[in-house]
Coordinates of C-alpha atoms and ligand atoms in Angstrom, one line a residue:
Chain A
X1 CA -8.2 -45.8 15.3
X2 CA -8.9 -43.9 12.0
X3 CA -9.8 -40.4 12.1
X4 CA -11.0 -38.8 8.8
X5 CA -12.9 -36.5 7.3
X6 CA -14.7 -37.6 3.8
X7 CA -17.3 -36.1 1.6
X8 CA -20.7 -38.4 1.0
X9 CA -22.9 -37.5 -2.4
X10 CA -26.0 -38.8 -1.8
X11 CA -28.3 -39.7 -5.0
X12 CA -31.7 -38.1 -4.3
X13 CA -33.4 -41.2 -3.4
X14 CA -31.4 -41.6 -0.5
X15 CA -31.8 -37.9 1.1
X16 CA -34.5 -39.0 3.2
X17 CA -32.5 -42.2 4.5
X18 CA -31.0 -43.0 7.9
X19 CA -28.0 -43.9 6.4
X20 CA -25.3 -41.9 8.9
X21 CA -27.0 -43.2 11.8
X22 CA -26.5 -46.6 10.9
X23 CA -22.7 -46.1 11.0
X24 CA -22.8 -45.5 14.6
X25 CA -25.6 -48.1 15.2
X26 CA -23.8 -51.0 13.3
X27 CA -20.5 -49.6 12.8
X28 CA -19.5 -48.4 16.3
X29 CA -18.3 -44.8 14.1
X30 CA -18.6 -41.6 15.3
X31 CA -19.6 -38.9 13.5
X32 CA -19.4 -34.9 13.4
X33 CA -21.1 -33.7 10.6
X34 CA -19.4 -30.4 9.1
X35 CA -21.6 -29.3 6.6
X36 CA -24.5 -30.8 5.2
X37 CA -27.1 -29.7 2.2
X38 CA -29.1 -30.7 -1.0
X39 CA -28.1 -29.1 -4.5
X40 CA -30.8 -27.9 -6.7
X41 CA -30.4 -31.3 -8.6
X42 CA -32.1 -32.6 -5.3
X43 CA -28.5 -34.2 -4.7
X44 CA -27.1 -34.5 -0.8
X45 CA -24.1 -33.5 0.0
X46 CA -22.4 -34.1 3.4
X47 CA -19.1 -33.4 4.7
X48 CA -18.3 -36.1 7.5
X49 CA -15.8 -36.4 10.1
X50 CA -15.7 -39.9 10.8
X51 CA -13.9 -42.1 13.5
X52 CA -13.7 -45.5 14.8
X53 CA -11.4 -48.7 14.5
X54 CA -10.0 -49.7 11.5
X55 CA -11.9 -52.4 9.8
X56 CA -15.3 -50.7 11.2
X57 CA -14.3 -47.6 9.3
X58 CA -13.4 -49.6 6.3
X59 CA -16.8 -52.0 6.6
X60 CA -18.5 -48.7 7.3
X61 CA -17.3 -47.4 4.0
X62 CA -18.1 -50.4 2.3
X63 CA -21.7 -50.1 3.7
X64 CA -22.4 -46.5 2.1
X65 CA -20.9 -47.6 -1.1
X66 CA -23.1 -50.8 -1.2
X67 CA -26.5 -48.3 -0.8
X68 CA -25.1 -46.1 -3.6
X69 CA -23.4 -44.0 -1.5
X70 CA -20.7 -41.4 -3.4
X71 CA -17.6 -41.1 -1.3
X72 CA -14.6 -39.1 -1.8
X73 CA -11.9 -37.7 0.7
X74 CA -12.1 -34.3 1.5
X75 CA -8.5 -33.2 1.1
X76 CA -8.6 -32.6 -2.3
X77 CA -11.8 -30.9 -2.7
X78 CA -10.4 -27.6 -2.4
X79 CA -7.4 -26.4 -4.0
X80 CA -5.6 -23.4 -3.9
X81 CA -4.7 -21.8 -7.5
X82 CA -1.2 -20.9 -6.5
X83 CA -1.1 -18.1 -9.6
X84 CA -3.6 -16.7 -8.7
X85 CA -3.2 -16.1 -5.4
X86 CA -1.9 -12.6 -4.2
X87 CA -1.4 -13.8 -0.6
X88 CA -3.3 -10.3 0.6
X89 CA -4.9 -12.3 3.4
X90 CA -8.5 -11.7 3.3
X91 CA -9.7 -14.9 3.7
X92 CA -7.8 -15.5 6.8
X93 CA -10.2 -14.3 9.4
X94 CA -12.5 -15.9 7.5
X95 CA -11.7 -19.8 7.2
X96 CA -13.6 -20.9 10.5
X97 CA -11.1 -24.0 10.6
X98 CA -7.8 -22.0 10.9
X99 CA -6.9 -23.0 7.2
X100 CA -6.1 -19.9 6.2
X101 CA -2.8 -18.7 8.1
X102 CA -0.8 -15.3 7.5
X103 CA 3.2 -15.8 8.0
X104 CA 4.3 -13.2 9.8
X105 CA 7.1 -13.0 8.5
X106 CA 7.1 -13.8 4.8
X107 CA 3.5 -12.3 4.6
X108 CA 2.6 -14.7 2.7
X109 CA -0.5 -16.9 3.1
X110 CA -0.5 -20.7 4.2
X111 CA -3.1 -23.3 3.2
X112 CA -2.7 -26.1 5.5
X113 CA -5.8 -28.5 3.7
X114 CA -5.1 -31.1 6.3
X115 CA -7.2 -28.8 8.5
X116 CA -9.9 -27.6 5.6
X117 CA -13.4 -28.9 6.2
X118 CA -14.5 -27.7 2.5
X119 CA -16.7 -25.1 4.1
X120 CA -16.3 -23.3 0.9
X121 CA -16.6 -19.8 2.2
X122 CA -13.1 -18.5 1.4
X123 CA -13.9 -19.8 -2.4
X124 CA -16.9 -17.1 -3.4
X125 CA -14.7 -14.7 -0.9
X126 CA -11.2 -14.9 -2.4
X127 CA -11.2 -11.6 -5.0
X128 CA -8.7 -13.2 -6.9
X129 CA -11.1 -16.3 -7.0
X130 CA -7.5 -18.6 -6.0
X131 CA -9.9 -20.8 -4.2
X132 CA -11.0 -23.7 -6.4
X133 CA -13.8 -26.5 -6.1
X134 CA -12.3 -29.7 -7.4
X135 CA -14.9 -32.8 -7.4
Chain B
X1 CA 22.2 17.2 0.8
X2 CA 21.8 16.1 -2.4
X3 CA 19.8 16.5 -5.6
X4 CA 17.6 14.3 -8.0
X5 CA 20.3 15.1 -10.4
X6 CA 23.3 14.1 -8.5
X7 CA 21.2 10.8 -7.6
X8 CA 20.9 10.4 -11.5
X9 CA 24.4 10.9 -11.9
X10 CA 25.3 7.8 -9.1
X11 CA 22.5 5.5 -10.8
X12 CA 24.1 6.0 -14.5
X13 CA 27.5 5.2 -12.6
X14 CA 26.0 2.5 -10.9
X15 CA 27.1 3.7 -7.6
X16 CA 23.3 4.2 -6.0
X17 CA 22.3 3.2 -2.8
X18 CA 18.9 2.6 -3.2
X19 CA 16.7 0.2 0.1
X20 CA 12.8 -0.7 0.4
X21 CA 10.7 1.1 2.7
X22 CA 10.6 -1.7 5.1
X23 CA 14.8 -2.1 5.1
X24 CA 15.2 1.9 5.8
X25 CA 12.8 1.8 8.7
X26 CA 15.9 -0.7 10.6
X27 CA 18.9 0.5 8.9
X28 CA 17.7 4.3 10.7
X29 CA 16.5 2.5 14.0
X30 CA 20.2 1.0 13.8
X31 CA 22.1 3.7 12.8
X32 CA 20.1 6.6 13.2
X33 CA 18.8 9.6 11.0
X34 CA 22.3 11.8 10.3
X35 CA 24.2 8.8 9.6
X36 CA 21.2 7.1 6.8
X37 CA 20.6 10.0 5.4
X38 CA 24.3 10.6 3.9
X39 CA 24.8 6.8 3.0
X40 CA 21.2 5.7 1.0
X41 CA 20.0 8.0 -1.9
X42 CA 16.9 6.3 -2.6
X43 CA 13.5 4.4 -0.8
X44 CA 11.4 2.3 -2.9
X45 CA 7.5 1.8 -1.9
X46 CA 5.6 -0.2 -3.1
X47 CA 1.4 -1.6 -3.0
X48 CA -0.9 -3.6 -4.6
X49 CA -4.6 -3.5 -3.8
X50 CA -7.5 -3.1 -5.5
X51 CA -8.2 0.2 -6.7
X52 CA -11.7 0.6 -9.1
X53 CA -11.1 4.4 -10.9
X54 CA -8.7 1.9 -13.5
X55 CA -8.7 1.4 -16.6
X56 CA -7.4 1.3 -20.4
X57 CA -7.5 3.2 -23.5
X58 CA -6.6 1.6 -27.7
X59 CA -6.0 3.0 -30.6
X60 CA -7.3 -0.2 -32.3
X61 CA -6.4 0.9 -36.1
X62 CA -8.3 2.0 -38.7
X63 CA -10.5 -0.5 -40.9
X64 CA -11.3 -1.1 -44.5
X65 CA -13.4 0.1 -45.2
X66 CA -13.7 2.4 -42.6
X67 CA -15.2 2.5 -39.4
X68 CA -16.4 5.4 -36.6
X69 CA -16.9 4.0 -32.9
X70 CA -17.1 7.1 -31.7
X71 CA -20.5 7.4 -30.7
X72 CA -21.2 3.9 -31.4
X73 CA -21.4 0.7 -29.0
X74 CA -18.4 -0.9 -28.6
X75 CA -17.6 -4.2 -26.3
X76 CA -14.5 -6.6 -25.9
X77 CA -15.6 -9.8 -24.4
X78 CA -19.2 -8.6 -24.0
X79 CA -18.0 -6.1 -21.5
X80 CA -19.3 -2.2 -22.5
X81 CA -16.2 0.2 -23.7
X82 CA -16.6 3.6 -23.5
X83 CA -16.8 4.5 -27.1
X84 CA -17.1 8.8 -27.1
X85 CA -14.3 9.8 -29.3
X86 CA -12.9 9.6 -32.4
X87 CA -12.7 6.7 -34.8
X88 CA -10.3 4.5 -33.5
X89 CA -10.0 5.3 -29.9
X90 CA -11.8 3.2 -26.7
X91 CA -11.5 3.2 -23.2
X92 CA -12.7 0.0 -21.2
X93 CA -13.0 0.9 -16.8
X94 CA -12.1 -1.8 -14.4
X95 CA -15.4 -1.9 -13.3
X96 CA -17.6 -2.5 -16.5
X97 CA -19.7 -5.9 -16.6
X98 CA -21.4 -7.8 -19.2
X99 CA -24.7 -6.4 -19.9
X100 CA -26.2 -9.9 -19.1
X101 CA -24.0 -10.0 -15.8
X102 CA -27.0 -10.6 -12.8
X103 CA -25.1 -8.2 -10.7
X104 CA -27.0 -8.2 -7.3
X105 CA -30.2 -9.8 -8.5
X106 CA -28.9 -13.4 -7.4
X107 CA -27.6 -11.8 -3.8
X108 CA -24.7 -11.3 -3.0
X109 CA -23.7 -11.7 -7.0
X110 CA -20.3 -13.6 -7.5
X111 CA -19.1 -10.9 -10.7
X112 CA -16.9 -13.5 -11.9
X113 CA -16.0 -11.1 -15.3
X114 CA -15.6 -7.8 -16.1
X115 CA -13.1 -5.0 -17.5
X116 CA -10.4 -5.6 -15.4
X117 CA -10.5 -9.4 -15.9
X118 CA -10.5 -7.7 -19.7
X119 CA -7.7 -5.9 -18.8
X120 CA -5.1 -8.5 -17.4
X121 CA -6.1 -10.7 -20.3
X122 CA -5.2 -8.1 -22.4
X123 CA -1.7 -7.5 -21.0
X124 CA -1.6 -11.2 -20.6
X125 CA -1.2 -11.4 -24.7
X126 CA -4.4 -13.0 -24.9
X127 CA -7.0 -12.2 -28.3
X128 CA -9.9 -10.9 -26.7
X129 CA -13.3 -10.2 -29.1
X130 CA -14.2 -7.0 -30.3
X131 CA -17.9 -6.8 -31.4
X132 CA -18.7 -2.6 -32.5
X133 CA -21.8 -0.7 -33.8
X134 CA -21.7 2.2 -35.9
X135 CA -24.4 4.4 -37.1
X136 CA -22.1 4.9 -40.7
X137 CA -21.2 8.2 -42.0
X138 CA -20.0 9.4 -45.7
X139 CA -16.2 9.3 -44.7
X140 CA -16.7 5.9 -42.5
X141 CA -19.4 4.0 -44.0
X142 CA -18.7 0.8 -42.5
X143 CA -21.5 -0.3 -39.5
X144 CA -20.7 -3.3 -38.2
X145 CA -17.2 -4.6 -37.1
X146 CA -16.5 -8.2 -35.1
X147 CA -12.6 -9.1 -34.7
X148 CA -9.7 -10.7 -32.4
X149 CA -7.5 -7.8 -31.1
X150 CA -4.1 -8.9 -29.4
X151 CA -2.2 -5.9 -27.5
X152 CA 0.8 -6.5 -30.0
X153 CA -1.2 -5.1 -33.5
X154 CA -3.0 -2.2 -31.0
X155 CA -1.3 1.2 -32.2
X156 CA -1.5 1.8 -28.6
X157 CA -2.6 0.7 -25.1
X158 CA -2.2 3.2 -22.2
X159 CA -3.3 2.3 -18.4
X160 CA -4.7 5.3 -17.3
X161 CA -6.1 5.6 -13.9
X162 CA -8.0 8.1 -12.2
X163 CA -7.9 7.6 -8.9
X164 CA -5.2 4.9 -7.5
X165 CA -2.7 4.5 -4.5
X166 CA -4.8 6.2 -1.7
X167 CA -3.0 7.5 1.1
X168 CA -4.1 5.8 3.7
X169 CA -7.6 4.1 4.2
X170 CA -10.1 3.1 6.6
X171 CA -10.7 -0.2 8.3
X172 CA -14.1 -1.6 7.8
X173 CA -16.0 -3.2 10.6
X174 CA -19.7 -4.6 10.6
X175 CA -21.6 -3.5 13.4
X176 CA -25.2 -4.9 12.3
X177 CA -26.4 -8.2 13.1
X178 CA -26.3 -10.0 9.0
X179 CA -23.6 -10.5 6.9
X180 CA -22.5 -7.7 4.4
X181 CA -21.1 -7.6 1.2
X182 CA -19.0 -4.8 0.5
X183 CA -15.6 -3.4 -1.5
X184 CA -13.8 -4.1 1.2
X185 CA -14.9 -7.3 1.5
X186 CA -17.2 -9.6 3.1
X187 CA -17.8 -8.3 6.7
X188 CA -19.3 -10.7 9.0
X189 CA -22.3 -8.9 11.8
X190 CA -21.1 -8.3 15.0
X191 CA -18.0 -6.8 14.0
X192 CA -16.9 -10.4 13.3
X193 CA -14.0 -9.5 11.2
X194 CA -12.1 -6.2 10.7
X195 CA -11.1 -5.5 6.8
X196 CA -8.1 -2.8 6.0
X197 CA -6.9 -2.4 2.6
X198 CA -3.8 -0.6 2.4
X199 CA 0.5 -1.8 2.6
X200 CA 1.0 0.3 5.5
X201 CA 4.9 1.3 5.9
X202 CA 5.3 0.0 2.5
X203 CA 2.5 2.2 0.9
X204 CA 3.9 5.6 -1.4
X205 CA 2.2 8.2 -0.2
X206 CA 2.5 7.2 3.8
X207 CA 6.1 7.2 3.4
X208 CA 6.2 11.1 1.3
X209 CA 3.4 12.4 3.4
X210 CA 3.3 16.3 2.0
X211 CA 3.9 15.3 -1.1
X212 CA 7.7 16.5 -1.0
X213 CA 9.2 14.7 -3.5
X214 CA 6.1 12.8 -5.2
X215 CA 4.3 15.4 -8.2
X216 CA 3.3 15.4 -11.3
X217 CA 5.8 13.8 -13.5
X218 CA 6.9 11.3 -11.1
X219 CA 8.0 8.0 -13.0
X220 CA 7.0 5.3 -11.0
X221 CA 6.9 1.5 -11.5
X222 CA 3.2 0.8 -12.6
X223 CA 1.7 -2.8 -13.3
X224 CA 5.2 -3.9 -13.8
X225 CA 6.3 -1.7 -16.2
X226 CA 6.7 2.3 -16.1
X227 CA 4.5 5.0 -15.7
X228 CA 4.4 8.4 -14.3
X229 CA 2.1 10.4 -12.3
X230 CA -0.2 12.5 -14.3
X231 CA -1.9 14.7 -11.8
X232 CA -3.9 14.1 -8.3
X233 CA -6.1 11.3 -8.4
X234 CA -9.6 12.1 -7.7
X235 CA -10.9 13.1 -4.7
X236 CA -7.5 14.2 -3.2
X237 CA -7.9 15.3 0.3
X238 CA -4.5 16.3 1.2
X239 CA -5.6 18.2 4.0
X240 CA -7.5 16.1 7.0
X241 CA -6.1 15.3 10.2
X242 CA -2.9 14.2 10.8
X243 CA 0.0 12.9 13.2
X244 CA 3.0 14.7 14.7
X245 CA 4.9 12.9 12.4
X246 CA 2.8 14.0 9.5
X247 CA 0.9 11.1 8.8
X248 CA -2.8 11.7 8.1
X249 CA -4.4 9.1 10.0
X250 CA -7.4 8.6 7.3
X251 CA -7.8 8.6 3.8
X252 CA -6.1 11.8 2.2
X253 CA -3.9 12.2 -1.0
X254 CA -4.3 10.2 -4.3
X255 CA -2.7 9.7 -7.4
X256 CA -4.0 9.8 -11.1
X257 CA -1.2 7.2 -13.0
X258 CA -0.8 6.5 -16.6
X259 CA 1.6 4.0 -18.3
X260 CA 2.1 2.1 -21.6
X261 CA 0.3 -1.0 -21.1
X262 CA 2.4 -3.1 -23.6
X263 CA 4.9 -3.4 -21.2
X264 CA 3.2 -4.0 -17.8
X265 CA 2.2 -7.7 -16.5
X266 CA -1.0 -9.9 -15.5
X267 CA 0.9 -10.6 -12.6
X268 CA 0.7 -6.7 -11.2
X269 CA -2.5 -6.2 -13.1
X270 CA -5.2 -8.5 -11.6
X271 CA -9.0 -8.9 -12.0
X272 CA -10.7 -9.8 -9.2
X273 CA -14.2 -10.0 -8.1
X274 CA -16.0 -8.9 -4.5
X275 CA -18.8 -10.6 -3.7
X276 CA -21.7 -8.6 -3.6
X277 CA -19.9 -5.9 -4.9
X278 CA -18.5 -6.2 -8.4
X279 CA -15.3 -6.3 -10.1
X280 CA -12.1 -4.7 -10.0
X281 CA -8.6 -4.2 -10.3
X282 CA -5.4 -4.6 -8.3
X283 CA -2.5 -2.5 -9.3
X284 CA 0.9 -2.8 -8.7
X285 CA 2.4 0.7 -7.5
X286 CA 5.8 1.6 -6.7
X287 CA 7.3 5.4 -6.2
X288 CA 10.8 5.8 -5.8
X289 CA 11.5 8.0 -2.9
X290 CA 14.7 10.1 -3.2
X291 CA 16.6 11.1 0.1
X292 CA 17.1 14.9 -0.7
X293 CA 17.2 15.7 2.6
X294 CA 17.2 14.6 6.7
X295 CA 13.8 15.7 6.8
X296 CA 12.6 13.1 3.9
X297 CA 14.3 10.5 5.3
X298 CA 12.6 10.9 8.9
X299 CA 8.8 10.7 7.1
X300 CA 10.0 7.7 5.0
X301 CA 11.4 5.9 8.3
X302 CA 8.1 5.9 10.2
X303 CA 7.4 2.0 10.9
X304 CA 3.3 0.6 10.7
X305 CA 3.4 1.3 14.4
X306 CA 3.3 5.1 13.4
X307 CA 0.8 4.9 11.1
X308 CA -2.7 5.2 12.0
X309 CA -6.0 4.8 10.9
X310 CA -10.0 4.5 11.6
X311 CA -12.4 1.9 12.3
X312 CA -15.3 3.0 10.2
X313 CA -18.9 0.8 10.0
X314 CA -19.4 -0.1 6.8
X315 CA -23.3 -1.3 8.0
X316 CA -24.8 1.6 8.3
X317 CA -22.2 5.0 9.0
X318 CA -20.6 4.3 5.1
X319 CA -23.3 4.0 3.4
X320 CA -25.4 6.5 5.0
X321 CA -22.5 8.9 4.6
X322 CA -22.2 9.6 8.0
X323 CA -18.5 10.4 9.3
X324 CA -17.1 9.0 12.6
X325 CA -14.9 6.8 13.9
X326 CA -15.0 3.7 16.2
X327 CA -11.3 3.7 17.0
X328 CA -7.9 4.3 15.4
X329 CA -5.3 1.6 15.1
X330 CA -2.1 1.1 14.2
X331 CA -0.9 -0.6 10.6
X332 CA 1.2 -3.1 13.5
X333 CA -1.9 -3.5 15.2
X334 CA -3.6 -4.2 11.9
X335 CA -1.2 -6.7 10.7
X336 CA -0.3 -8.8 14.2
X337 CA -3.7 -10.4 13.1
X338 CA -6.3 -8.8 15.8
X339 CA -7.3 -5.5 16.5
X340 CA -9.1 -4.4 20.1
X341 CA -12.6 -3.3 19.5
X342 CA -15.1 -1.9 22.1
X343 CA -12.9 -4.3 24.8
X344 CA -13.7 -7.6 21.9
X345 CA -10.6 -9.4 20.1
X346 CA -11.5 -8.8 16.4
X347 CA -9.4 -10.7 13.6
X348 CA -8.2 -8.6 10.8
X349 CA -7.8 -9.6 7.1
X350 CA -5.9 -7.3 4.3
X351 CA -7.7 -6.8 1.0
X352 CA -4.1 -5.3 0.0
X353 CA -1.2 -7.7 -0.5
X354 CA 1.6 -6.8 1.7
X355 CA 3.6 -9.0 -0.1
X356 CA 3.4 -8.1 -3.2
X357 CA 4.1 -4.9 -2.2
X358 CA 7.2 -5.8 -0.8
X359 CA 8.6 -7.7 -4.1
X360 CA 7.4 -4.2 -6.1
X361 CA 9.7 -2.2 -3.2
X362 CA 12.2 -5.3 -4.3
X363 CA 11.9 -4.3 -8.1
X364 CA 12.4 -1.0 -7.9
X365 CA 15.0 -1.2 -6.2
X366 CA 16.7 -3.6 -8.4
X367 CA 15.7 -1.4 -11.5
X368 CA 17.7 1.8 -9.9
X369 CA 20.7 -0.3 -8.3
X370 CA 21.4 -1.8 -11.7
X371 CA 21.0 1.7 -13.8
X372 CA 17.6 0.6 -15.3
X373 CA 15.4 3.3 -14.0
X374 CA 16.4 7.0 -13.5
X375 CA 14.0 9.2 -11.1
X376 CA 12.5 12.3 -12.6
X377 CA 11.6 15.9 -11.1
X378 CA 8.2 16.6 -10.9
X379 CA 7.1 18.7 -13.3
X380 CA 4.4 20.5 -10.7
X381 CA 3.5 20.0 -7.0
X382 CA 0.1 17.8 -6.0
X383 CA -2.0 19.9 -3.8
X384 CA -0.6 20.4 -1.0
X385 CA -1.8 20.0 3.3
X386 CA -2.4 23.2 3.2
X387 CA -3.2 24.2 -0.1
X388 CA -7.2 24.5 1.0
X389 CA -7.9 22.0 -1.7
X390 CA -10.6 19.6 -0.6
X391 CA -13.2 16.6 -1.5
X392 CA -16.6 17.7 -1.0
X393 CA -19.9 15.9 -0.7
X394 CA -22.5 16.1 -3.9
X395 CA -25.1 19.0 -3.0
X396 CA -27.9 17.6 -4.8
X397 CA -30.4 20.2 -6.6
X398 CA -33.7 18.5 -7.7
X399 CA -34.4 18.5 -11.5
X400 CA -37.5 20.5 -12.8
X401 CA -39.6 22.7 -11.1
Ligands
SF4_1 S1 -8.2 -14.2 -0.4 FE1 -7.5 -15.4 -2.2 S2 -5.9 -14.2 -3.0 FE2 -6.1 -13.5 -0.9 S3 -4.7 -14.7 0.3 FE3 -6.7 -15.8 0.3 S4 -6.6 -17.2 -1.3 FE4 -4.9 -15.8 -1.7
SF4_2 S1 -13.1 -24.2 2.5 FE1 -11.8 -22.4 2.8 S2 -12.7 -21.3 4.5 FE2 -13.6 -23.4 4.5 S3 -12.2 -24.5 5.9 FE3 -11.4 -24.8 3.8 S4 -9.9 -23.2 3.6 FE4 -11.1 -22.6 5.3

């Protein structure tokens, strides 16, 4: 079984495609969609958490790529700008995936981005702006 | 017990016991108030949070031909200066933005630049652009000026802020049902998320809560380098409500700082932005505390589950200017993660870095344990509990009529 979570860029003439459904109708994948929208370049963007066995994953993959399908992995989407960050905390309670994590001790702020789903709300959020896009 | 001089004289010898904030709270849970009080001579605080009544004055140096700002526009990196005095002199705020800056038009505005972002890249050694405007007099013709300044060729460079290292500060809570944008963060409805902004047991003016050994004249460590108290900050409110240990259990006392600039660092002198809000900057503050006495050392030992503070609504109570409290809560309560609300579970975020505080406490104490930094007497007292001194509420008057 794989279990991942991978970012789709959809090129404006496929927005209005059933392209994710056919991954579980021909694929046998499962899907949780995390976040979904269209920028203002008419561009769809979907963050995917995807599972199945291994080579339908992979001939899943090889599916969205062959419609024109962007894919990335979602890991290193967002990245934390260590020098910037002054570990104060504020984002904590707000990283809905538990990202985020204040040490007790040290007081010092853990990003675990094994378990970010690229929400993006701690980037706009983070005063120090430590919080970085990377596409 | 002993004096600020006889501390001096152990710091020159190098025989000071100097310990953070957070160490001393133990070492007199451990050992117990008599026995602390004759062994450490010093407590270093530290904090770093945003604070907005910042900012920066230069003496950029005179031109050829000759040029008068005074009264003239003046920006560095598009960001407005304050430009009312004499020929040479300028003063940029933390605050300031670009004139083309959408502030809240695009809502909630992301304020990715402004004159604190100015500010650390000043102290960072970077150029930065100065673009002036004169109207041109007889004995400084010149009308126009456009150059790189660098902090090293400024004849000088002084932080000097207004209002900084409040003494204690409220938690803000949202009790409406959409998202706000505020200076203490983004507060989600529902009382979704519980914002507090201050380093607790760490923070200067919890730990010398009448203002016993902190005055005017009080060197401190500021944005890394030194500076000295230079009055109350503004809107001092020495004397609200407090505990049985002293401790005023909302916002009170203040400090106005100043400090040379050229020798403080980006890293305790941040821009940052709040969404929705605007910009500002975080200071690095740390106040060396001097054991003169038993009595000192028992305010400076009270742990962040002696501190107290309120639960304030920053939906509608804040801005309406309407006082009142939903709860008071401890700085452990604050900082295990959660806070109880109204019977709910309500996570809790820090706008202040408590560990940067800690390394500042760390700093200090290094500074004074290796003979680096001797503690001053204040010159004068800051207004004191029960000095009647107060912060009062505009009474508007309409113009005309
Ligand atoms: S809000 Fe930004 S600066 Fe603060 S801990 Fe989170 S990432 Fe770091
Ligand atoms: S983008 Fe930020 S807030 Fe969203 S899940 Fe990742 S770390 Fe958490």
């Amino acid at each position: 079984m794989v279990h991942k979570r991978i970012v789709l860029h959809f090129p404006h003439r496929l927005v209005d495609q059933p392209i994710v459904y056919r991954l579980t109708k021909d694929y046998d994948l499962q899907f949780n969609i995390l976040k979904a929208y269209v920028t203002p370049q008419e561009e769809g963007l979907m963050v995917l958490e995807l599972s199945g066995k291994k080579e339908n994953f992979q001939q899943g993959i090889e599916y969205l790529q062959s419609v024109g399908v962007k894919i990335q992995p979602l890991s290193q989407d967002i990245i934390r700008n260590e020098t910037k960050c002054t570990d104060c905390g504020v984002c904590v309670p707000i990283c809905p995936s538990g990202a985020l994590v204040m040490d007790s001790h040290t007081r010092k702020v853990h990003f675990y981005d094994n378990k970010c789903i690229a929400c993006e709300l701690c980037v706009k959020i983070c005063p120090s702006r430590a919080m970085e896009v990377h596409f | 017990m002993r004096t600020i001089k006889e501390i001096n004289e152990k710091i020159k010898k190098g025989q000071v016991v100097a310990v953070t904030a957070e160490e001393i709270i133990e070492l007199v849970k451990k050992k117990g108030l008599k026995r602390v009080a004759s062994e450490v001579d010093v407590v270093t605080t530290g904090t770093f949070g945003p604070m907005c009544s910042s900012g920066v004055y230069f003496n950029i140096g005179h031109t050829k031909p000759r040029i008068k700002l005074g009264g003239g526009a003046v920006k560095i990196n598009d960001v407005p200066c304050y430009a009312g005095f004499a020929a040479a002199d300028i003063y940029i705020g933390a605050t300031a933005l670009p004139d083309e800056d959408p502030r809240n038009k695009v809502y909630p505005g992301e304020f990715k630049y402004g004159g604190a972002h100015v500010i650390q890249e000043i102290v960072a050694g970077k150029d930065v652009r100065l673009e002036a405007s004169a109207y041109g007099t007889d004995c400084y013709p010149r009308k126009k000026l456009e150059t790189l300044l660098n902090i090293k060729d400024l004849n000088e460079a002084v932080l000097f802020n207004m209002r900084n290292c409040y003494q204690n500060y409220n938690v803000a809570v949202n009790l409406s049902d959409k998202i706000i944008y505020t200076y203490m963060g983004v507060l989600k409805p529902h009382m979704g998320n519980a914002n507090y902004c201050s380093a607790g047991q760490l923070s200067p003016l919890l730990k010398d809560p009448y203002y016993k050994t902190i005055g005017i004249g009080t060197k401190i460590f500021l944005g890394g380098g030194i500076g000295f108290v230079a009055w109350h900050g503004t809107q001092h409110n020495p004397g609200v409500k407090r505990k049985e240990n002293g401790i005023p259990c909302l916002p009170a006392g203040t400090l106005a700082v100043i400090g040379d600039l050229k020798q403080m660092k980006p890293e305790w002198l941040t821009g940052v932005s709040m969404l929705g809000y605007g910009v500002t900057l975080s200071v690095g503050i740390g106040v060396p505390i001097p054991i003169l006495n038993e009595e000192i050392l028992g305010y400076v030992a009270a742990g962040d589950d002696q501190i107290y503070t309120q639960v304030v609504d920053y939906s509608h109570n804040y801005p309406q200017g309407i006082a009142g409290s939903l709860g008071e809560v401890s700085y452990a309560q604050l900082k295990s993660g959660k806070i109880t609300l109204q019977g709910r579970d309500v996570p809790t975020g820090n706008l202040s870095s408590y560990s940067k505080a800690r390394s500042i406490a760390e700093q200090l104490k290094e500074w004074i344990n290796k003979g680096d930094f001797l503690l001053t007497e204040p010159v004068a007292a800051l207004p004191a509990y029960d000095s009647g001194y107060t912060f009062r509420l505009l009474t508007e008057r309409p113009l005309g009529q």
